[in-house]
Coordinates of C-alpha atoms and ligand atoms in Angstrom, one line a residue:
M1 CA -50.5 -72.7 -41.7
H2 CA -47.6 -70.6 -40.4
A3 CA -46.0 -69.8 -37.0
R4 CA -45.4 -66.3 -35.7
I5 CA -43.7 -65.0 -32.6
V6 CA -46.4 -62.8 -30.9
G7 CA -44.7 -62.0 -27.6
T8 CA -41.2 -61.9 -26.0
G9 CA -39.9 -61.8 -22.5
A10 CA -36.7 -61.9 -20.6
C11 CA -35.2 -62.3 -17.1
L12 CA -31.7 -61.6 -15.8
P13 CA -30.8 -62.4 -12.2
E14 CA -30.1 -59.3 -10.0
R15 CA -26.5 -59.9 -9.1
V16 CA -24.0 -58.5 -11.6
V17 CA -20.4 -59.7 -11.6
T18 CA -18.0 -57.4 -13.5
N19 CA -14.6 -58.1 -15.0
E20 CA -13.1 -56.1 -12.1
D21 CA -14.9 -58.4 -9.6
L22 CA -13.2 -61.4 -11.3
Q23 CA -9.8 -59.7 -11.2
A24 CA -10.0 -59.9 -7.4
T25 CA -10.4 -63.7 -7.4
I26 CA -8.5 -65.0 -10.5
D27 CA -5.4 -64.1 -12.5
T28 CA -7.2 -62.1 -15.2
T29 CA -7.7 -58.5 -16.3
D30 CA -10.6 -56.5 -17.7
E31 CA -8.5 -55.6 -20.7
W32 CA -7.8 -59.3 -21.6
I33 CA -11.5 -60.3 -21.2
V34 CA -12.8 -57.3 -23.2
A35 CA -10.2 -57.7 -26.0
R36 CA -10.7 -61.4 -26.4
T37 CA -14.5 -61.6 -25.9
G38 CA -16.2 -58.2 -25.7
I39 CA -17.6 -59.3 -22.3
R40 CA -17.7 -56.6 -19.5
Q41 CA -20.1 -58.1 -17.0
R42 CA -22.5 -61.1 -16.5
H43 CA -25.5 -61.7 -14.3
I44 CA -25.3 -64.6 -11.8
A45 CA -28.3 -66.4 -10.2
A46 CA -28.7 -66.3 -6.5
D47 CA -28.3 -69.5 -4.4
G48 CA -31.6 -71.4 -4.7
Q49 CA -32.6 -69.6 -7.9
Y50 CA -33.1 -72.3 -10.6
A51 CA -33.5 -72.4 -14.3
S52 CA -37.3 -72.7 -13.9
D53 CA -37.4 -69.5 -11.7
L54 CA -35.7 -67.4 -14.4
A55 CA -37.9 -69.1 -17.0
L56 CA -41.0 -68.3 -15.1
S57 CA -40.3 -64.5 -15.0
A58 CA -39.3 -64.5 -18.7
S59 CA -42.4 -66.5 -19.6
R60 CA -44.8 -64.3 -17.7
R61 CA -43.5 -61.3 -19.6
A62 CA -43.8 -63.0 -22.9
L63 CA -47.3 -64.1 -22.2
E64 CA -48.2 -60.6 -21.1
A65 CA -46.7 -59.1 -24.3
A66 CA -48.7 -61.7 -26.3
G67 CA -51.9 -60.9 -24.4
I68 CA -52.6 -64.6 -23.6
T69 CA -53.1 -66.6 -20.5
P70 CA -51.2 -69.8 -19.5
A71 CA -54.4 -71.8 -20.0
E72 CA -54.2 -71.0 -23.7
L73 CA -50.8 -72.8 -24.1
D74 CA -50.9 -76.1 -26.0
L75 CA -47.1 -76.9 -25.6
I76 CA -44.2 -75.7 -23.6
I77 CA -40.6 -76.3 -24.8
V78 CA -37.7 -75.4 -22.6
A79 CA -34.2 -75.3 -24.0
T80 CA -31.7 -75.7 -21.1
T81 CA -28.4 -77.4 -20.3
T82 CA -28.8 -76.6 -16.6
P83 CA -32.1 -78.2 -15.7
D84 CA -33.5 -77.9 -12.1
M85 CA -33.3 -81.7 -11.7
T86 CA -32.1 -84.7 -13.7
F87 CA -35.8 -85.4 -14.2
P88 CA -38.5 -84.4 -14.7
G89 CA -37.9 -81.8 -17.4
T90 CA -37.7 -78.1 -16.5
A91 CA -40.6 -77.6 -18.9
C92 CA -42.9 -79.6 -16.5
I93 CA -41.6 -77.6 -13.5
L94 CA -42.3 -74.4 -15.4
Q95 CA -45.7 -75.6 -16.4
E96 CA -46.7 -76.1 -12.8
K97 CA -45.3 -72.7 -11.7
L98 CA -47.3 -71.1 -14.6
G99 CA -50.5 -73.0 -13.8
A100 CA -50.7 -74.3 -17.3
N101 CA -51.1 -78.0 -16.4
G102 CA -52.4 -80.4 -19.0
C103 CA -50.6 -79.2 -22.2
A104 CA -47.5 -81.0 -23.5
A105 CA -44.2 -80.0 -22.0
F106 CA -40.7 -81.2 -22.7
D107 CA -37.0 -80.0 -22.7
V108 CA -34.6 -79.7 -25.6
Q109 CA -30.9 -80.2 -24.9
A110 CA -28.8 -78.7 -27.6
V111 CA -26.6 -76.5 -25.4
C112 CA -26.2 -73.0 -26.9
S113 CA -28.2 -74.0 -30.0
G114 CA -31.1 -75.1 -27.8
F115 CA -33.3 -72.1 -28.4
V116 CA -33.0 -72.4 -32.2
Y117 CA -33.7 -76.1 -31.9
A118 CA -36.8 -75.5 -29.7
L119 CA -38.2 -72.7 -31.9
T120 CA -37.8 -74.9 -35.0
T121 CA -39.6 -77.7 -33.1
A122 CA -42.5 -75.3 -32.2
D123 CA -42.7 -74.2 -35.8
M124 CA -43.0 -77.9 -36.9
F125 CA -45.7 -78.7 -34.3
I126 CA -47.7 -75.6 -35.5
R127 CA -47.3 -76.2 -39.2
A128 CA -48.3 -79.9 -38.7
G129 CA -51.6 -78.6 -37.2
Q130 CA -50.9 -80.4 -33.9
V131 CA -51.0 -77.2 -31.7
K132 CA -51.8 -73.5 -32.0
T133 CA -50.0 -71.8 -29.1
V134 CA -46.5 -72.7 -27.9
L135 CA -44.3 -71.2 -25.2
V136 CA -40.6 -71.5 -26.1
V137 CA -38.0 -70.7 -23.5
G138 CA -34.2 -70.7 -23.3
T139 CA -33.1 -70.6 -19.6
E140 CA -29.7 -71.2 -18.0
V141 CA -27.9 -71.1 -14.7
F142 CA -24.7 -71.8 -16.5
S143 CA -22.6 -70.4 -13.6
R144 CA -23.3 -73.7 -11.8
L145 CA -21.2 -75.6 -14.4
L146 CA -18.2 -73.4 -14.1
D147 CA -14.9 -74.0 -12.3
W148 CA -14.5 -70.4 -10.9
T149 CA -10.8 -71.0 -10.6
D150 CA -10.4 -71.7 -14.3
R151 CA -9.8 -68.3 -15.9
S152 CA -10.1 -69.8 -19.4
T153 CA -13.8 -70.6 -19.0
C154 CA -15.3 -68.8 -16.0
V155 CA -15.0 -65.3 -17.5
L156 CA -17.2 -66.3 -20.5
F157 CA -20.6 -67.2 -19.2
G158 CA -23.6 -65.8 -17.4
D159 CA -27.1 -66.7 -16.3
G160 CA -30.5 -65.6 -17.6
A161 CA -33.7 -66.6 -19.5
G162 CA -35.6 -65.5 -22.6
A163 CA -39.0 -66.6 -23.7
V164 CA -41.3 -66.3 -26.8
V165 CA -44.9 -67.1 -27.5
V166 CA -45.4 -68.7 -30.9
R167 CA -48.9 -68.9 -32.5
A168 CA -50.5 -70.3 -35.6
A169 CA -51.1 -67.6 -38.1
D170 CA -52.2 -67.2 -41.7
R171 CA -49.0 -65.4 -42.7
P172 CA -45.4 -66.1 -41.7
G173 CA -43.7 -65.6 -39.2
I174 CA -41.0 -68.1 -39.4
L175 CA -39.9 -68.3 -43.1
A176 CA -37.3 -71.0 -42.9
S177 CA -35.2 -73.0 -40.4
R178 CA -32.3 -75.4 -40.6
L179 CA -30.7 -77.5 -37.8
H180 CA -27.4 -79.4 -37.8
A181 CA -25.1 -81.4 -35.5
D182 CA -21.7 -83.0 -35.7
G183 CA -21.1 -85.5 -32.9
S184 CA -17.5 -86.0 -33.9
L185 CA -16.8 -82.6 -32.2
V186 CA -18.3 -83.7 -28.8
D187 CA -14.9 -83.1 -27.1
I188 CA -14.3 -79.5 -28.1
L189 CA -17.0 -78.3 -25.7
S190 CA -18.5 -80.4 -23.0
V191 CA -19.2 -81.0 -19.3
P192 CA -18.0 -84.6 -19.4
G193 CA -19.2 -85.7 -15.9
S194 CA -22.5 -87.3 -14.9
V195 CA -24.3 -88.5 -11.8
C196 CA -23.9 -92.3 -11.3
G197 CA -24.7 -94.4 -8.3
G198 CA -24.9 -91.3 -6.0
A199 CA -21.6 -89.9 -7.1
I200 CA -20.3 -87.5 -9.8
V201 CA -18.3 -89.5 -12.4
G202 CA -16.0 -87.4 -14.4
S203 CA -15.6 -83.6 -14.3
P204 CA -18.8 -81.5 -13.5
F205 CA -17.2 -78.4 -15.1
V206 CA -17.1 -76.9 -18.6
K207 CA -14.2 -78.1 -20.6
M208 CA -13.4 -76.2 -23.9
D209 CA -11.0 -76.0 -26.7
G210 CA -11.5 -72.3 -27.3
G211 CA -9.7 -72.1 -30.6
A212 CA -11.5 -75.1 -32.1
V213 CA -14.9 -73.8 -30.9
F214 CA -14.1 -70.3 -32.4
K215 CA -13.2 -71.7 -35.8
A216 CA -16.1 -74.2 -36.0
A217 CA -18.6 -71.5 -34.8
V218 CA -17.6 -68.9 -37.4
R219 CA -17.7 -71.5 -40.2
V220 CA -21.1 -73.1 -39.4
L221 CA -22.8 -69.8 -38.7
A222 CA -21.9 -68.5 -42.1
E223 CA -23.0 -71.8 -43.8
V224 CA -26.4 -72.1 -42.1
A225 CA -27.2 -68.5 -42.7
E226 CA -26.8 -69.1 -46.4
E227 CA -29.0 -72.2 -46.2
V228 CA -32.0 -70.4 -44.6
L229 CA -31.6 -67.4 -46.9
E230 CA -31.7 -69.7 -49.9
A231 CA -34.7 -71.6 -48.5
A232 CA -36.6 -68.4 -48.1
K233 CA -35.3 -67.0 -51.4
L234 CA -33.8 -64.0 -49.7
R235 CA -30.3 -62.4 -49.8
S236 CA -28.2 -61.4 -46.8
S237 CA -28.9 -57.7 -47.8
D238 CA -32.6 -58.4 -47.0
V239 CA -31.7 -59.2 -43.3
N240 CA -32.6 -56.2 -41.1
W241 CA -31.3 -57.8 -37.9
L242 CA -28.9 -60.6 -37.3
I243 CA -29.1 -62.2 -33.8
P244 CA -26.4 -64.8 -33.4
H245 CA -25.8 -66.7 -30.2
Q246 CA -23.9 -64.3 -28.0
A247 CA -20.7 -66.2 -27.2
N248 CA -18.1 -63.7 -28.0
V249 CA -18.1 -60.4 -29.9
R250 CA -15.3 -61.6 -32.2
I251 CA -17.6 -64.5 -33.4
L252 CA -20.4 -62.0 -33.9
E253 CA -18.1 -59.7 -35.9
A254 CA -16.8 -62.5 -38.0
T255 CA -20.3 -63.9 -38.8
A256 CA -21.6 -60.4 -39.8
K257 CA -18.5 -59.9 -42.0
R258 CA -19.0 -63.2 -43.8
L259 CA -22.6 -62.2 -44.5
G260 CA -21.6 -58.8 -45.7
L261 CA -23.5 -57.1 -42.8
G262 CA -22.3 -54.1 -40.8
M263 CA -22.3 -54.4 -37.0
D264 CA -25.1 -51.8 -36.9
R265 CA -27.4 -54.7 -38.1
V266 CA -26.3 -57.1 -35.3
V267 CA -28.1 -57.2 -32.0
S268 CA -25.3 -57.7 -29.4
T269 CA -25.8 -58.1 -25.7
V270 CA -22.7 -60.1 -25.0
A271 CA -20.9 -57.2 -23.3
R272 CA -23.6 -57.1 -20.6
H273 CA -24.8 -60.7 -20.4
G274 CA -21.8 -62.8 -21.3
N275 CA -22.6 -66.1 -22.9
T276 CA -25.9 -67.3 -21.5
S277 CA -26.1 -70.4 -23.7
A278 CA -29.7 -71.3 -24.7
A279 CA -30.9 -68.0 -23.2
S280 CA -28.7 -65.7 -25.2
I281 CA -30.8 -65.4 -28.4
P282 CA -34.2 -64.9 -26.8
L283 CA -32.6 -62.4 -24.4
A284 CA -31.2 -60.4 -27.3
L285 CA -34.4 -60.7 -29.3
D286 CA -36.5 -59.4 -26.4
E287 CA -34.2 -56.4 -25.9
A288 CA -34.4 -55.4 -29.6
V289 CA -38.1 -55.9 -29.8
R290 CA -38.8 -53.9 -26.6
D291 CA -36.5 -51.0 -27.5
G292 CA -38.2 -50.7 -31.0
R293 CA -35.2 -51.8 -33.1
I294 CA -37.2 -54.7 -34.6
R295 CA -40.2 -53.5 -36.4
S296 CA -43.1 -55.1 -38.2
G297 CA -42.2 -56.5 -41.7
Q298 CA -38.5 -56.7 -41.0
H299 CA -36.4 -59.8 -41.5
V300 CA -34.7 -61.2 -38.5
L301 CA -32.1 -64.0 -38.6
L302 CA -31.5 -66.0 -35.4
E303 CA -28.4 -68.3 -35.3
G304 CA -27.4 -70.7 -32.6
V305 CA -24.2 -72.7 -32.2
G306 CA -22.9 -74.7 -29.3
G307 CA -21.8 -78.0 -27.7
G308 CA -22.6 -81.2 -29.6
F309 CA -21.4 -79.6 -31.8
T310 CA -24.8 -78.2 -32.8
W311 CA -25.9 -75.3 -34.9
G312 CA -29.0 -73.9 -36.6
A313 CA -30.8 -70.9 -37.9
V314 CA -34.3 -69.5 -38.0
L315 CA -35.3 -66.7 -40.4
L316 CA -38.3 -64.7 -39.5
R317 CA -40.4 -61.9 -40.9
W318 CA -41.5 -59.8 -37.9
Ligands
LIG401 N1 -7.4 -63.8 -18.5 C1 -6.1 -63.7 -18.8 N2 -5.4 -64.6 -19.5 C2 -6.1 -65.7 -20.0 C3 -7.4 -65.9 -19.6 C4 -8.1 -64.9 -18.8 N3 -9.4 -65.0 -18.5 N4 -7.8 -67.0 -20.2 C5 -6.8 -67.5 -20.9 N5 -5.7 -66.7 -20.7 C6 -4.4 -66.9 -21.2 C7 -4.1 -68.3 -21.6 O1 -3.6 -69.0 -20.5 C8 -2.9 -68.1 -22.6 O2 -1.8 -67.8 -21.9 P1 -0.4 -68.5 -22.4 O3 -0.2 -67.9 -23.8 O4 0.6 -68.0 -21.4 O5 -0.6 -70.0 -22.4 C9 -3.4 -66.8 -23.3 O6 -4.3 -66.2 -22.5 C10 -4.0 -67.0 -24.7 O7 -5.0 -68.0 -24.5 P2 -5.8 -68.5 -25.8 O8 -6.7 -69.6 -25.3 O9 -4.9 -68.8 -26.9 O10 -6.6 -67.2 -26.1 P3 -7.5 -66.9 -27.3 O11 -7.1 -65.6 -28.0 O12 -7.8 -68.1 -28.1 O13 -8.9 -66.6 -26.6 C11 -11.0 -67.5 -26.1 C12 -9.5 -67.5 -25.8 C13 -11.6 -66.1 -25.7 C14 -11.7 -68.6 -25.2 C15 -11.2 -67.8 -27.6 O14 -10.6 -68.9 -27.9 C16 -12.6 -67.9 -27.9 O15 -13.3 -66.9 -27.9 N6 -13.1 -69.1 -28.3 C17 -14.5 -69.3 -28.6 C18 -15.0 -69.9 -27.4 C19 -16.3 -69.4 -26.9 O16 -16.8 -68.4 -27.3 N7 -16.8 -70.3 -26.1 C20 -18.1 -70.0 -25.5 C21 -18.8 -71.2 -25.4 S1 -19.0 -71.9 -27.0 C22 -20.4 -71.4 -27.6 O17 -21.2 -70.9 -26.9 C23 -20.5 -71.8 -29.0

C-alpha cells in the first residue's frame, strides 16, 4: 500500500502588504528586506478571517482537483500554529465547514515543519491500512503573532493556506519521509506566552534569534535531504523540484547549493508570500503543480524546518 497526492489547492488572503507599505510604519527599507530575505510582499488576513477560513478555500480547491467529495474523507489533519481557538482543533472546525463530519480530524503543531509532519502522518495512516483518503492542510494567520513595531520579525511573515488530498494507491507516491526535533533549541524561535487564568502570561509575539535560526535551518535541511534520498535510493541529481519551507531566499539558496541543485530546480514563492509557516510548502507545491512545472513521474523533495526546533522531509514521485 502506498500514498499519493491526488489534488492540491491554495488560498491567499486578498490584502497585500508590500515592503513599501511597511516603510511607512516602521524603520525599514525595501532594499534591506529584499537583500536579507528576498521578500517583496506578503498577504495578510482580514479581521475576522481565521485559519479555518483559509483552510476551507484551499481544501475545496484540493478536493475539486482530486475529483472527490468531502464525504469520501477518512481523516483530516491540519498543521497550524495559529488555530482558531485554544480548542477544539482547527481540523474539527474545518471538518464542520466542509460538511465532512464523522471522519477523524486533528491538528499537528510543529510550526513551520507542520505540513511535512502532517503529510508524513497521513502517509503512515494510509500505509497502515487504517484510512484511504486524507485531507492534509497547512494554514496560518501568522500576522496575529507579530509585533508590528518589531522590524526584526514583522517583515518576515505572511498568511495563507495550502491543502493536498492524499489517497491510497498501488504505486508511490510518497517514497520516503523523515522527521526530527531538537527541544534544546526551543528558545531560538518561539512565542513564549500562553493564556492562563484569563490573562496572557509572557509575550504573545514571535521572538527569534535570526542568526541561530538561519544556521540551524541550513544545516538540518541539508542533512534530512540526504536521509530521504538515501532511504529512497536516489541521488540529489534525481530531484526534479526542491520545495523547501519558504522562510528566506538565502536559506533556499544555501540548501540548493548544499544539494548541488541550481535555483532553476527550486520552487520559490517567498518573494510574494513571505514566510507563511505551515502553509508555505503546500502553497508552493500547488503553484508549481497548477502552472505545469511539476509533471507526472518527476521527483519532488519537500522540506520543512521551524520552531521546536523541528525539521523533516518528504520525497515524492509525482
Ligand atoms: N529593516 C532594517 N534593518 C533591520 C531590520 C529591518 N526590517 N531588521 C533588523 N535590522 C537591523 C538590525 O537592527 C541590525 O542593526 P544593527 O547592526 O544596527 O544592530 C542589522 O539590521 C543587522 O541585523 P541582523 O539581525 O544581524 O541581520 P541579518 O543579516 O542576520 O538578517 C534575518 C536578519 C533576515 C532575520 C536573518 O537572520 C535570517 O534570515 N534569519 C533566518 C530567520 C528566518 O528566516 N526566520 C523565519 C522564521 S524561522 C523559520 O521559518 C524556520
